[in-house]
CSV table of C-alpha atoms and ligand atoms in Angstrom, one decimal:
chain,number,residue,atom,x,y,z
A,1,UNK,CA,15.4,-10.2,-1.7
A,2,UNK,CA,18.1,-7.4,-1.3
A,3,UNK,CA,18.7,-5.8,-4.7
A,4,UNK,CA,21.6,-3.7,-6.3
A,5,UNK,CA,21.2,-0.5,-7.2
A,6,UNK,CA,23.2,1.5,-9.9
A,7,UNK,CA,22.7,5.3,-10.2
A,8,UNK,CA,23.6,6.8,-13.7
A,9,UNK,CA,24.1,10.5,-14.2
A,10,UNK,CA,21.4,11.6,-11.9
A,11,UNK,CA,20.1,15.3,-12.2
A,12,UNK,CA,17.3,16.3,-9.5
A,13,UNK,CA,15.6,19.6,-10.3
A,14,UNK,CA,12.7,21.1,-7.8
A,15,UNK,CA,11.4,23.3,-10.4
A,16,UNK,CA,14.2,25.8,-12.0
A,17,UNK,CA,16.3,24.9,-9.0
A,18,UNK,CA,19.1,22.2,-9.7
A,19,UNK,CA,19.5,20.5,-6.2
A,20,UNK,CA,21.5,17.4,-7.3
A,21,UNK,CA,24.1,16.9,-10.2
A,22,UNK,CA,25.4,14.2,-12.1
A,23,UNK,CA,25.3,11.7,-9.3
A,24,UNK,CA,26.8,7.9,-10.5
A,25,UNK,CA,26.7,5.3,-8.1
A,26,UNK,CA,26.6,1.8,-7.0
A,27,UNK,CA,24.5,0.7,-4.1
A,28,UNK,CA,25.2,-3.3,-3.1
A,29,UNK,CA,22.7,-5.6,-2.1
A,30,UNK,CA,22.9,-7.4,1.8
A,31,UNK,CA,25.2,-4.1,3.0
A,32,UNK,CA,25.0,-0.5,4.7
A,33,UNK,CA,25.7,2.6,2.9
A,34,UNK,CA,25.9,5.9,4.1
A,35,UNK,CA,25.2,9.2,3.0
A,36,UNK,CA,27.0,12.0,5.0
A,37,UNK,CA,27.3,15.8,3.9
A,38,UNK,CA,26.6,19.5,5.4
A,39,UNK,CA,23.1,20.3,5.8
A,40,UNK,CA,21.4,21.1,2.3
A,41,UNK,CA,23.8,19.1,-0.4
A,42,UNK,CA,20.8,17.1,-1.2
A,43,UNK,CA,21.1,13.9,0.7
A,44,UNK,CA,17.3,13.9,1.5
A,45,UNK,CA,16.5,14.5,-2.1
A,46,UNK,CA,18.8,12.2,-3.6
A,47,UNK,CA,17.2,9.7,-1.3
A,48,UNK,CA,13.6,10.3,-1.9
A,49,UNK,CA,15.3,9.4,-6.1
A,50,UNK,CA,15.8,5.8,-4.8
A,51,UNK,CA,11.9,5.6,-4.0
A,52,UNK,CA,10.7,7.6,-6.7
A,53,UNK,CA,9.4,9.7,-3.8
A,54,UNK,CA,10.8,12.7,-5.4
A,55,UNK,CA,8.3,13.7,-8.0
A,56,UNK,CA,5.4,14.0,-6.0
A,57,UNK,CA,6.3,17.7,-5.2
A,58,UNK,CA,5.0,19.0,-7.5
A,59,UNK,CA,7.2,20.6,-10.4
A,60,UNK,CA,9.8,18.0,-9.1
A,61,UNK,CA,11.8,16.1,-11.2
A,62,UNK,CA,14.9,13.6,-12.4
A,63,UNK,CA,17.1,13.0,-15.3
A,64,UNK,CA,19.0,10.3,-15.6
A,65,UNK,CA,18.7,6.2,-14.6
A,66,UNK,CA,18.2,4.6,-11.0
A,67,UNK,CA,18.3,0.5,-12.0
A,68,UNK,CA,17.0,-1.8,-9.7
A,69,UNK,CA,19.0,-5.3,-10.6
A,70,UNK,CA,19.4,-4.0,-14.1
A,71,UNK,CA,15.5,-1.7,-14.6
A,72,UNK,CA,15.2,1.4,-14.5
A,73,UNK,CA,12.6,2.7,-12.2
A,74,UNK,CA,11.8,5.4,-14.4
A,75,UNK,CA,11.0,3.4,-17.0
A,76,UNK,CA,7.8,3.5,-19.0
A,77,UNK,CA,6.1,0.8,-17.5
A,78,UNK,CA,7.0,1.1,-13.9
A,79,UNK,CA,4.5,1.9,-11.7
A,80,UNK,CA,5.7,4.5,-8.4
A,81,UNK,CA,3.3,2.7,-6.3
A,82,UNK,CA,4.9,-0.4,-7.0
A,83,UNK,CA,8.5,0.9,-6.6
A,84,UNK,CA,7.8,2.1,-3.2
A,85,UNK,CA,6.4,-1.0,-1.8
A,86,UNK,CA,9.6,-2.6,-3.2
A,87,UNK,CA,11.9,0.5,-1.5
A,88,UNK,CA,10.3,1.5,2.0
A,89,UNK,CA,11.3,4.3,3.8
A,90,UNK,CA,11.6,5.4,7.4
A,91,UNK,CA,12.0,9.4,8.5
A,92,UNK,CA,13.7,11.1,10.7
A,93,UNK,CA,10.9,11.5,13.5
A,94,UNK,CA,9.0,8.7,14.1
A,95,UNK,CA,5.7,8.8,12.5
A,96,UNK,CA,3.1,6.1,13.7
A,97,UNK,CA,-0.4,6.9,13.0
A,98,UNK,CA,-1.5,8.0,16.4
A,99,UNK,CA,-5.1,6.6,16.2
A,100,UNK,CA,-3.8,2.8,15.8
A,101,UNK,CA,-2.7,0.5,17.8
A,102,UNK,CA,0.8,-1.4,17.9
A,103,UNK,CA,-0.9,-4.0,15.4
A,104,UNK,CA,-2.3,-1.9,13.1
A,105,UNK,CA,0.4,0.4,12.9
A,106,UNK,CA,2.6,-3.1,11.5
A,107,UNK,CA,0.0,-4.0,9.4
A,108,UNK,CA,-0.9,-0.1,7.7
A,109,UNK,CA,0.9,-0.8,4.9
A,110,UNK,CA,0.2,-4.1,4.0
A,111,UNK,CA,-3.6,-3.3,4.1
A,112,UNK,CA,-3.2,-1.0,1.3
A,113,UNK,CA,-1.9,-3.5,-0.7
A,114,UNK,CA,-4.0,-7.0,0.2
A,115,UNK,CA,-6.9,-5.9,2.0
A,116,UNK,CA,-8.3,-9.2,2.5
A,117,UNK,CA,-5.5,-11.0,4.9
A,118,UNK,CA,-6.8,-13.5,7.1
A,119,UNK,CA,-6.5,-12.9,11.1
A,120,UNK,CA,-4.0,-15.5,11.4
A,121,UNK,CA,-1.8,-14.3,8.4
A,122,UNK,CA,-2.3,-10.7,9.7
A,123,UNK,CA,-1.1,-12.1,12.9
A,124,UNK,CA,1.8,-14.0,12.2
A,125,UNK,CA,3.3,-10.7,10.0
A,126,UNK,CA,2.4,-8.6,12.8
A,127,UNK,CA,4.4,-10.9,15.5
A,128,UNK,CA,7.3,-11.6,12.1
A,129,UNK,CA,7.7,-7.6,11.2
A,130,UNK,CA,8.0,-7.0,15.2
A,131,UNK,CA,10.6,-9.8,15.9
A,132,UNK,CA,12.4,-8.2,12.6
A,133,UNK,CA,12.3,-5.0,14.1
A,134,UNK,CA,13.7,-6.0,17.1
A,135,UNK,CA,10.3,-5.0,19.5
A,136,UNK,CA,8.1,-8.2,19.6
A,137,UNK,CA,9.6,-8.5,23.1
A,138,UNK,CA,8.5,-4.9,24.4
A,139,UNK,CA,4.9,-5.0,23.0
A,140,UNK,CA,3.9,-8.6,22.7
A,141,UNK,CA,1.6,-8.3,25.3
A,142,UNK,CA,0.0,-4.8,24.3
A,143,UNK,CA,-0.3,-5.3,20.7
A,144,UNK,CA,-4.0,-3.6,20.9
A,145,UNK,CA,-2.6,-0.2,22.3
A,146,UNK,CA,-1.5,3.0,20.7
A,147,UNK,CA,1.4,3.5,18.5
A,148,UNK,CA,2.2,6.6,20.4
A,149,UNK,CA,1.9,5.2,23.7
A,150,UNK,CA,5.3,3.8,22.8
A,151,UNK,CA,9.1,5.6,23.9
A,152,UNK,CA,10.9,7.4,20.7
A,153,UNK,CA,13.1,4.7,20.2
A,154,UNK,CA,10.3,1.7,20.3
A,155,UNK,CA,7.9,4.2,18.0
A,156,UNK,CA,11.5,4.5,15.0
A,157,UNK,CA,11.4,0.7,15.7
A,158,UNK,CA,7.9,0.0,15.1
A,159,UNK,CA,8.2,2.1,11.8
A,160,UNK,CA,10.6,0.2,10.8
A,161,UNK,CA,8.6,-3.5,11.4
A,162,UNK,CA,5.7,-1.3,9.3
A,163,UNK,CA,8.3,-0.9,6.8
A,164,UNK,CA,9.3,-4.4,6.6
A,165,UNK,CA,6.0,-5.8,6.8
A,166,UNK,CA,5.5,-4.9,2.9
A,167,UNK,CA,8.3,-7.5,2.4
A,168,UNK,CA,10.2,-4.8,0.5
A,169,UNK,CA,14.1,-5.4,-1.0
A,170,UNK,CA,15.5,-2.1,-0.2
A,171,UNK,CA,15.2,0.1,3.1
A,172,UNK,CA,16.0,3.8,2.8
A,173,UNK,CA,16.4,5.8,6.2
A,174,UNK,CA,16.8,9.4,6.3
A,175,UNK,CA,18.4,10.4,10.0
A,176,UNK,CA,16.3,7.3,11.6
A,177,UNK,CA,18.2,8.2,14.7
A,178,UNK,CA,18.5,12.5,15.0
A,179,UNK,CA,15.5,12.5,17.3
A,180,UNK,CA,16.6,9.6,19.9
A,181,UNK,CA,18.6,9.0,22.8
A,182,UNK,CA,21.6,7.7,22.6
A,183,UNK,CA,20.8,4.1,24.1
A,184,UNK,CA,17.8,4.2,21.3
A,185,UNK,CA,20.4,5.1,18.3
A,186,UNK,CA,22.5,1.6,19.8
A,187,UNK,CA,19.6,-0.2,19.4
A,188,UNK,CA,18.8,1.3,15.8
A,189,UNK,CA,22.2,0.2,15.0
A,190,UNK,CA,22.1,-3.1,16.2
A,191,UNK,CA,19.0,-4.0,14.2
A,192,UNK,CA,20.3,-2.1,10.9
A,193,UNK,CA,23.6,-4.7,11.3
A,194,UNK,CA,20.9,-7.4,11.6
A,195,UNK,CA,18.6,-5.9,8.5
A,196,UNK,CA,21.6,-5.8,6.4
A,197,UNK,CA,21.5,-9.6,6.1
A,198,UNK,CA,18.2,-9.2,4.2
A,199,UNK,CA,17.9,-6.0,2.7
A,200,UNK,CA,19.7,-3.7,0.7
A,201,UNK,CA,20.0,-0.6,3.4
A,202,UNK,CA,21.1,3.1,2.5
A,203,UNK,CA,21.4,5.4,5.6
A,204,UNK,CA,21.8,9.7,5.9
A,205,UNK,CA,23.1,10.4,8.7
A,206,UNK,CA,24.9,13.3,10.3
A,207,UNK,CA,26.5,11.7,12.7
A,208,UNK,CA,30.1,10.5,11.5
A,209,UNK,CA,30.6,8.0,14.3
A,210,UNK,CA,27.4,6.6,12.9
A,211,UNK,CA,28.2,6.3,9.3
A,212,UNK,CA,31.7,4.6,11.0
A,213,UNK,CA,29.9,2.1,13.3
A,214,UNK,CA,27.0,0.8,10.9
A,215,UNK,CA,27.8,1.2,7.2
A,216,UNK,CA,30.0,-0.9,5.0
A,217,UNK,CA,30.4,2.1,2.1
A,218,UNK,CA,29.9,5.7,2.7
A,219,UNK,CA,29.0,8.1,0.0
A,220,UNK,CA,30.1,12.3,0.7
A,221,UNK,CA,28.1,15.0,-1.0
A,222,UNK,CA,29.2,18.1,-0.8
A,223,UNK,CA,27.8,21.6,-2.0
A,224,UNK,CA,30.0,24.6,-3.5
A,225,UNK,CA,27.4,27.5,-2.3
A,226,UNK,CA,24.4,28.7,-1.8
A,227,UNK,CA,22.1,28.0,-4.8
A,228,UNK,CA,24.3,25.7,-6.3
A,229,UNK,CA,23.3,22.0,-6.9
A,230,UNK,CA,25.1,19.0,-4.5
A,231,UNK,CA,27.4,16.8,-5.8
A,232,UNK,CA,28.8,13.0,-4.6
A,233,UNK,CA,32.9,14.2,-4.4
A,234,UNK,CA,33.0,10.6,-3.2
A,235,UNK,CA,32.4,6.8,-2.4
A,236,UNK,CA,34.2,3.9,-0.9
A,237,UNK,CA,34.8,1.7,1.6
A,238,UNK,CA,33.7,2.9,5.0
A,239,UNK,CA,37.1,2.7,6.3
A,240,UNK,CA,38.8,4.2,3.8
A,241,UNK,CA,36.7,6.9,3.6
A,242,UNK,CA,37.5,7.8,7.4
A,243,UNK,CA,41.2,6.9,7.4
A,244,UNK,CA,42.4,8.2,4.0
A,245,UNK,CA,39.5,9.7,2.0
A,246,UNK,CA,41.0,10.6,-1.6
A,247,UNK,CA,39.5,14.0,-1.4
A,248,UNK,CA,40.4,17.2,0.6
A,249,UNK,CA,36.8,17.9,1.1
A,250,UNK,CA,36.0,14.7,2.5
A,251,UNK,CA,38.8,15.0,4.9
A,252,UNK,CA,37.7,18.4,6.3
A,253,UNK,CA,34.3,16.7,6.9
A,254,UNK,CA,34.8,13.9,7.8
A,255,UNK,CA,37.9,15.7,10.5
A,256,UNK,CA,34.5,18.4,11.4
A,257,UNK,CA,36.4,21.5,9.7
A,258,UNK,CA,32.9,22.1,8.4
A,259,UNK,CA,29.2,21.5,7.8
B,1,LIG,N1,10.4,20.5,-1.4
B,1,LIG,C1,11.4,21.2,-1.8
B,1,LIG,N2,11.2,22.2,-2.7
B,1,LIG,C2,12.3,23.0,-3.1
B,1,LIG,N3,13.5,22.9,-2.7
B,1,LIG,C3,13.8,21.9,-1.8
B,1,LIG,C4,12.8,21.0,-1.3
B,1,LIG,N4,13.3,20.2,-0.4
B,1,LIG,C5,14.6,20.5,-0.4
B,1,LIG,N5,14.9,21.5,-1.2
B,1,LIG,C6,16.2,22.1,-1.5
B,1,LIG,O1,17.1,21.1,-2.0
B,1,LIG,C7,18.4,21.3,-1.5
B,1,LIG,C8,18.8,19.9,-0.9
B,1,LIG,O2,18.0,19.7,0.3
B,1,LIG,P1,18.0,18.4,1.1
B,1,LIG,O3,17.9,17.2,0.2
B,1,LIG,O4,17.0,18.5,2.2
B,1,LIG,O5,19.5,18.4,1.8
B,1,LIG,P2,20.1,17.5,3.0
B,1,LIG,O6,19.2,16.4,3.2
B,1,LIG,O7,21.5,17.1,2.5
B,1,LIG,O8,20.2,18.4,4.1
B,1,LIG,C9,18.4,22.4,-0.5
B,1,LIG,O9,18.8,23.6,-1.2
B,1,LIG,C10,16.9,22.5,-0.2
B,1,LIG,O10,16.5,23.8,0.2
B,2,LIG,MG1,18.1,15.8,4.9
């Protein structure tokens, strides 16, 4: 089940260092957003907030709410582990765990969790989380072989059927397409359109035609200097963010006058 997310005066600290201020927003359920921003405004770290991936650096920290349909994921009783089956997450290089095979790689996850599946369960998910991802066709018949055997584009794909073999509501991708060609990145996109039915799906990206092509809101961080923390100047409707952003900032961005 997608699931709503509402950010409430969100502080990220590494340490001393503020990398994030006072970030508010709304993330809807069964869409796209982006994040877009010069490099180092803290779209990676904000991200790694929505998974509660953050705090195991150590001396790294939040203040401030990120409610899942109405909890808060910091709460008390919540349990991290638990919050990042329910928010998976897939990197910017595609990391398969070079010893398994295609199968295994699906199913890494899900072992962690319910160790006793059955054969035939574990091989319905595998063949479900591979047509979800948009690769069933490609590997069907070499489901025993490595997970690195695969091409760039096939291994970000397979990560992502890992991802959604947890059954998770949200999917968080941080630059799922920097390191592939450009006839990969299409097929990224295509599937993301198709995720977004299901999941709740936020996107960094650096690549504005991306953030135009796949997302239905875009959020712009922006950073005042060295040292200083980032800062969301603003959020809106995809299109309205690239045709008449309310901000200068975003308009020299957005235009590449910087970052
Ligand atoms: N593990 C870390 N420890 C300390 N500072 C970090 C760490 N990761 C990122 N930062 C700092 O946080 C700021 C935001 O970084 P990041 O979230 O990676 O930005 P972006 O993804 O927008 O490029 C930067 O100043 C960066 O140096
Ligand atoms: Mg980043």
């Amino acid at each position: 089940m997608a699931q709503r997310i509402d950010v409430k005066d969100l502080d990220i600290y590494y340490g001393d260092f503020h990398a994030v201020a006072d970030v508010s927003m709304t993330i809807d359920p069964r869409s796209v957003t982006a994040f877009i921003g010069p490099s180092g405004c803290g779209k990676s770290t904000f991200l790694r907030t929505l998974n509660r991936m953050h705090e195991v650096i150590p001396g790294a920290r939040v203040e401030g709410t990120v409610a899942m349909e109405g909890v808060d994921l910091y709460g008390d009783d919540i349990d991290p582990v638990a919050v990042r089956r329910q928010v998976g997450m897939v990197f910017q290089r595609p990391n398969p765990f070079p010893t398994m095979s295609i199968q295994e790689n699906v199913l890494a996850g899900v072992k962690l969790v319910n160790k006793r599946i059955s054969k035939a369960d574990a091989a319905d998910l595998v063949e479900q989380s591979l047509v979800g991802a948009n690769l069933w066709n490609e590997v069907k018949d070499r489901l025993d072989k490595p997970g690195a055997g695969l091409s760039g584009g096939q291994q970000q794909r397979l990560c992502i059927a890992r991802a959604i073999a947890v059954k998770p509501d949200v999917l968080l991708m941080d630059e799922p397409c920097s390191a592939l060609d450009p006839i990969s990145t299409l097929a990224i996109e295509d599937l993301i359109a198709e995720l977004k039915q299901s999941y709740t799906i936020v996107i960094v990206t650096h690549n504005m035609q991306q953030a135009a092509r796949v997302s239905d809101r875009t959020a712009f961080f922006n950073i005042a200097g060295t040292g200083k923390p980032g800062r969301l100047i603003e959020m809106g409707d995809t299109g309205t963010m690239f045709s008449s952003p309310t901000e200068k900032a975003t308009e020299d961005y957005i235009s590449g006058r910087f970052g």
